[in-house]
């Protein structure tokens, strides 16, 4: 039986509309997740919510214990994850407040604990990461976007950078040449750790600024906050529909 989790990012340290049943502090062999797991219901459907940056948004992208977060979700029986992310828009069609359901990733992060293999496990496996996002979660998000009437891009390449600083204009130009359409700081190793654990993982990204060098000179952090606030509503509408999905049926197809 499918069990759904939502990982909330910047602007979504709590989940509006979530009816909380209880909070559970889970310990894993990799340490504690960013905060207690929130068990509850979203539009009448059971869901587990985890705030990636902690309850008070105090954990920067490079300090998130991604392994503990993913392991904690796996340990409580989660099978499917919808990861929410605030990102910068690189491609011309990724303007502020655009919703993107990415289908590919390029990883520019470094020094992060990026695998479960090699230390506490006594054997290692390679994973197939050709298609980094789960087809069933992506389909669910795309259908949900349609049903909710929220315009969205059905594919995109998420370039995951180290942060916490934003990129230089030259770095963004290089990422564009590489084929990245959006840029964020948390997409990796979250996606590959989920794959290592056999979890179905998809991402719903909201563009909250033009990537450095792509818009007006300089980044306006007040504009970013405003765009986050305004995009959260679209994300919520998509999630409300997504929660109605029969994930067991989707995964079987
Ligand atoms: N770069 C990296 N991460 C981000 C950005 C950006 O421009 N905007 C939101 N997260």
PDB file of N, CA and C in Angstrom, residues 125-159:
ATOM      1  N   UNK A 125      25.770  -1.357  -4.087  1.00  0.00           N
ATOM      2  CA  UNK A 125      25.093  -1.600  -5.352  1.00  0.00           C
ATOM      3  C   UNK A 125      25.156  -0.331  -6.171  1.00  0.00           C
ATOM      4  N   UNK A 126      25.177  -0.475  -7.499  1.00  0.00           N
ATOM      5  CA  UNK A 126      24.962   0.687  -8.343  1.00  0.00           C
ATOM      6  C   UNK A 126      23.456   0.849  -8.519  1.00  0.00           C
ATOM      7  N   UNK A 127      23.023   2.066  -8.816  1.00  0.00           N
ATOM      8  CA  UNK A 127      21.598   2.252  -9.122  1.00  0.00           C
ATOM      9  C   UNK A 127      21.478   2.775 -10.543  1.00  0.00           C
ATOM     10  N   UNK A 128      20.352   2.427 -11.177  1.00  0.00           N
ATOM     11  CA  UNK A 128      20.039   3.013 -12.482  1.00  0.00           C
ATOM     12  C   UNK A 128      19.432   4.385 -12.214  1.00  0.00           C
ATOM     13  N   UNK A 129      20.108   5.436 -12.711  1.00  0.00           N
ATOM     14  CA  UNK A 129      19.642   6.796 -12.460  1.00  0.00           C
ATOM     15  C   UNK A 129      19.433   7.533 -13.792  1.00  0.00           C
ATOM     16  N   UNK A 130      19.238   6.726 -14.870  1.00  0.00           N
ATOM     17  CA  UNK A 130      19.024   7.312 -16.204  1.00  0.00           C
ATOM     18  C   UNK A 130      17.880   8.314 -16.159  1.00  0.00           C
ATOM     19  N   UNK A 131      16.784   7.865 -15.561  1.00  0.00           N
ATOM     20  CA  UNK A 131      15.624   8.742 -15.352  1.00  0.00           C
ATOM     21  C   UNK A 131      15.559   8.990 -13.845  1.00  0.00           C
ATOM     22  N   UNK A 132      16.071  10.136 -13.378  1.00  0.00           N
ATOM     23  CA  UNK A 132      16.239  10.305 -11.935  1.00  0.00           C
ATOM     24  C   UNK A 132      14.931  10.447 -11.155  1.00  0.00           C
ATOM     25  N   UNK A 133      13.876  10.844 -11.840  1.00  0.00           N
ATOM     26  CA  UNK A 133      12.604  11.031 -11.134  1.00  0.00           C
ATOM     27  C   UNK A 133      11.653   9.875 -11.455  1.00  0.00           C
ATOM     28  N   UNK A 134      10.865   9.505 -10.465  1.00  0.00           N
ATOM     29  CA  UNK A 134       9.911   8.415 -10.615  1.00  0.00           C
ATOM     30  C   UNK A 134       8.833   8.780 -11.632  1.00  0.00           C
ATOM     31  N   UNK A 135       8.597   7.878 -12.584  1.00  0.00           N
ATOM     32  CA  UNK A 135       7.560   8.133 -13.600  1.00  0.00           C
ATOM     33  C   UNK A 135       6.200   8.248 -12.934  1.00  0.00           C
ATOM     34  N   UNK A 136       5.933   7.429 -11.912  1.00  0.00           N
ATOM     35  CA  UNK A 136       4.590   7.461 -11.320  1.00  0.00           C
ATOM     36  C   UNK A 136       4.350   8.767 -10.562  1.00  0.00           C
ATOM     37  N   UNK A 137       5.368   9.269  -9.854  1.00  0.00           N
ATOM     38  CA  UNK A 137       5.171  10.531  -9.123  1.00  0.00           C
ATOM     39  C   UNK A 137       5.082  11.690 -10.121  1.00  0.00           C
ATOM     40  N   UNK A 138       5.907  11.635 -11.169  1.00  0.00           N
ATOM     41  CA  UNK A 138       5.832  12.688 -12.182  1.00  0.00           C
ATOM     42  C   UNK A 138       4.443  12.709 -12.846  1.00  0.00           C
ATOM     43  N   UNK A 139       3.940  11.525 -13.217  1.00  0.00           N
ATOM     44  CA  UNK A 139       2.606  11.476 -13.837  1.00  0.00           C
ATOM     45  C   UNK A 139       1.550  12.033 -12.911  1.00  0.00           C
ATOM     46  N   UNK A 140       1.688  11.668 -11.657  1.00  0.00           N
ATOM     47  CA  UNK A 140       0.729  12.153 -10.663  1.00  0.00           C
ATOM     48  C   UNK A 140       0.737  13.679 -10.615  1.00  0.00           C
ATOM     49  N   UNK A 141       1.937  14.268 -10.604  1.00  0.00           N
ATOM     50  CA  UNK A 141       2.046  15.731 -10.514  1.00  0.00           C
ATOM     51  C   UNK A 141       1.518  16.394 -11.794  1.00  0.00           C
ATOM     52  N   UNK A 142       1.813  15.776 -12.931  1.00  0.00           N
ATOM     53  CA  UNK A 142       1.356  16.362 -14.196  1.00  0.00           C
ATOM     54  C   UNK A 142      -0.170  16.310 -14.295  1.00  0.00           C
ATOM     55  N   UNK A 143      -0.755  15.169 -13.918  1.00  0.00           N
ATOM     56  CA  UNK A 143      -2.228  15.066 -13.922  1.00  0.00           C
ATOM     57  C   UNK A 143      -2.822  16.052 -12.936  1.00  0.00           C
ATOM     58  N   UNK A 144      -2.209  16.130 -11.766  1.00  0.00           N
ATOM     59  CA  UNK A 144      -2.733  17.014 -10.706  1.00  0.00           C
ATOM     60  C   UNK A 144      -2.691  18.462 -11.183  1.00  0.00           C
ATOM     61  N   UNK A 145      -1.611  18.842 -11.847  1.00  0.00           N
ATOM     62  CA  UNK A 145      -1.503  20.205 -12.356  1.00  0.00           C
ATOM     63  C   UNK A 145      -2.619  20.508 -13.336  1.00  0.00           C
ATOM     64  N   UNK A 146      -2.905  19.500 -14.208  1.00  0.00           N
ATOM     65  CA  UNK A 146      -3.977  19.673 -15.207  1.00  0.00           C
ATOM     66  C   UNK A 146      -5.334  19.826 -14.506  1.00  0.00           C
ATOM     67  N   UNK A 147      -5.597  18.890 -13.579  1.00  0.00           N
ATOM     68  CA  UNK A 147      -6.893  18.905 -12.899  1.00  0.00           C
ATOM     69  C   UNK A 147      -7.083  20.175 -12.073  1.00  0.00           C
ATOM     70  N   UNK A 148      -5.988  20.655 -11.492  1.00  0.00           N
ATOM     71  CA  UNK A 148      -6.080  21.858 -10.644  1.00  0.00           C
ATOM     72  C   UNK A 148      -6.101  23.127 -11.497  1.00  0.00           C
ATOM     73  N   UNK A 149      -5.866  22.980 -12.793  1.00  0.00           N
ATOM     74  CA  UNK A 149      -5.855  24.158 -13.665  1.00  0.00           C
ATOM     75  C   UNK A 149      -4.667  25.068 -13.399  1.00  0.00           C
ATOM     76  N   UNK A 150      -3.556  24.475 -12.957  1.00  0.00           N
ATOM     77  CA  UNK A 150      -2.349  25.264 -12.685  1.00  0.00           C
ATOM     78  C   UNK A 150      -1.373  25.060 -13.850  1.00  0.00           C
ATOM     79  N   UNK A 151      -1.075  26.113 -14.621  1.00  0.00           N
ATOM     80  CA  UNK A 151      -0.126  25.958 -15.727  1.00  0.00           C
ATOM     81  C   UNK A 151       1.228  25.501 -15.190  1.00  0.00           C
ATOM     82  N   UNK A 152       1.857  24.586 -15.926  1.00  0.00           N
ATOM     83  CA  UNK A 152       3.145  24.073 -15.447  1.00  0.00           C
ATOM     84  C   UNK A 152       3.943  23.544 -16.625  1.00  0.00           C
ATOM     85  N   UNK A 153       5.251  23.500 -16.473  1.00  0.00           N
ATOM     86  CA  UNK A 153       6.109  22.900 -17.490  1.00  0.00           C
ATOM     87  C   UNK A 153       6.268  21.425 -17.150  1.00  0.00           C
ATOM     88  N   UNK A 154       6.106  20.585 -18.167  1.00  0.00           N
ATOM     89  CA  UNK A 154       6.042  19.144 -17.911  1.00  0.00           C
ATOM     90  C   UNK A 154       7.418  18.485 -17.887  1.00  0.00           C
ATOM     91  N   UNK A 155       8.445  19.250 -18.215  1.00  0.00           N
ATOM     92  CA  UNK A 155       9.803  18.710 -18.099  1.00  0.00           C
ATOM     93  C   UNK A 155      10.778  19.845 -17.829  1.00  0.00           C
ATOM     94  N   UNK A 156      11.968  19.478 -17.413  1.00  0.00           N
ATOM     95  CA  UNK A 156      12.984  20.480 -17.119  1.00  0.00           C
ATOM     96  C   UNK A 156      14.200  19.784 -16.532  1.00  0.00           C
ATOM     97  N   UNK A 157      15.339  20.440 -16.663  1.00  0.00           N
ATOM     98  CA  UNK A 157      16.579  19.881 -16.122  1.00  0.00           C
ATOM     99  C   UNK A 157      16.976  20.689 -14.891  1.00  0.00           C
ATOM    100  N   UNK A 158      16.951  20.020 -13.757  1.00  0.00           N
ATOM    101  CA  UNK A 158      17.261  20.654 -12.476  1.00  0.00           C
ATOM    102  C   UNK A 158      18.779  20.593 -12.260  1.00  0.00           C
ATOM    103  N   UNK A 159      19.430  21.754 -12.265  1.00  0.00           N
ATOM    104  CA  UNK A 159      20.855  21.815 -11.936  1.00  0.00           C
ATOM    105  C   UNK A 159      20.978  22.052 -10.435  1.00  0.00           C
TER     106      UNK A 159
END
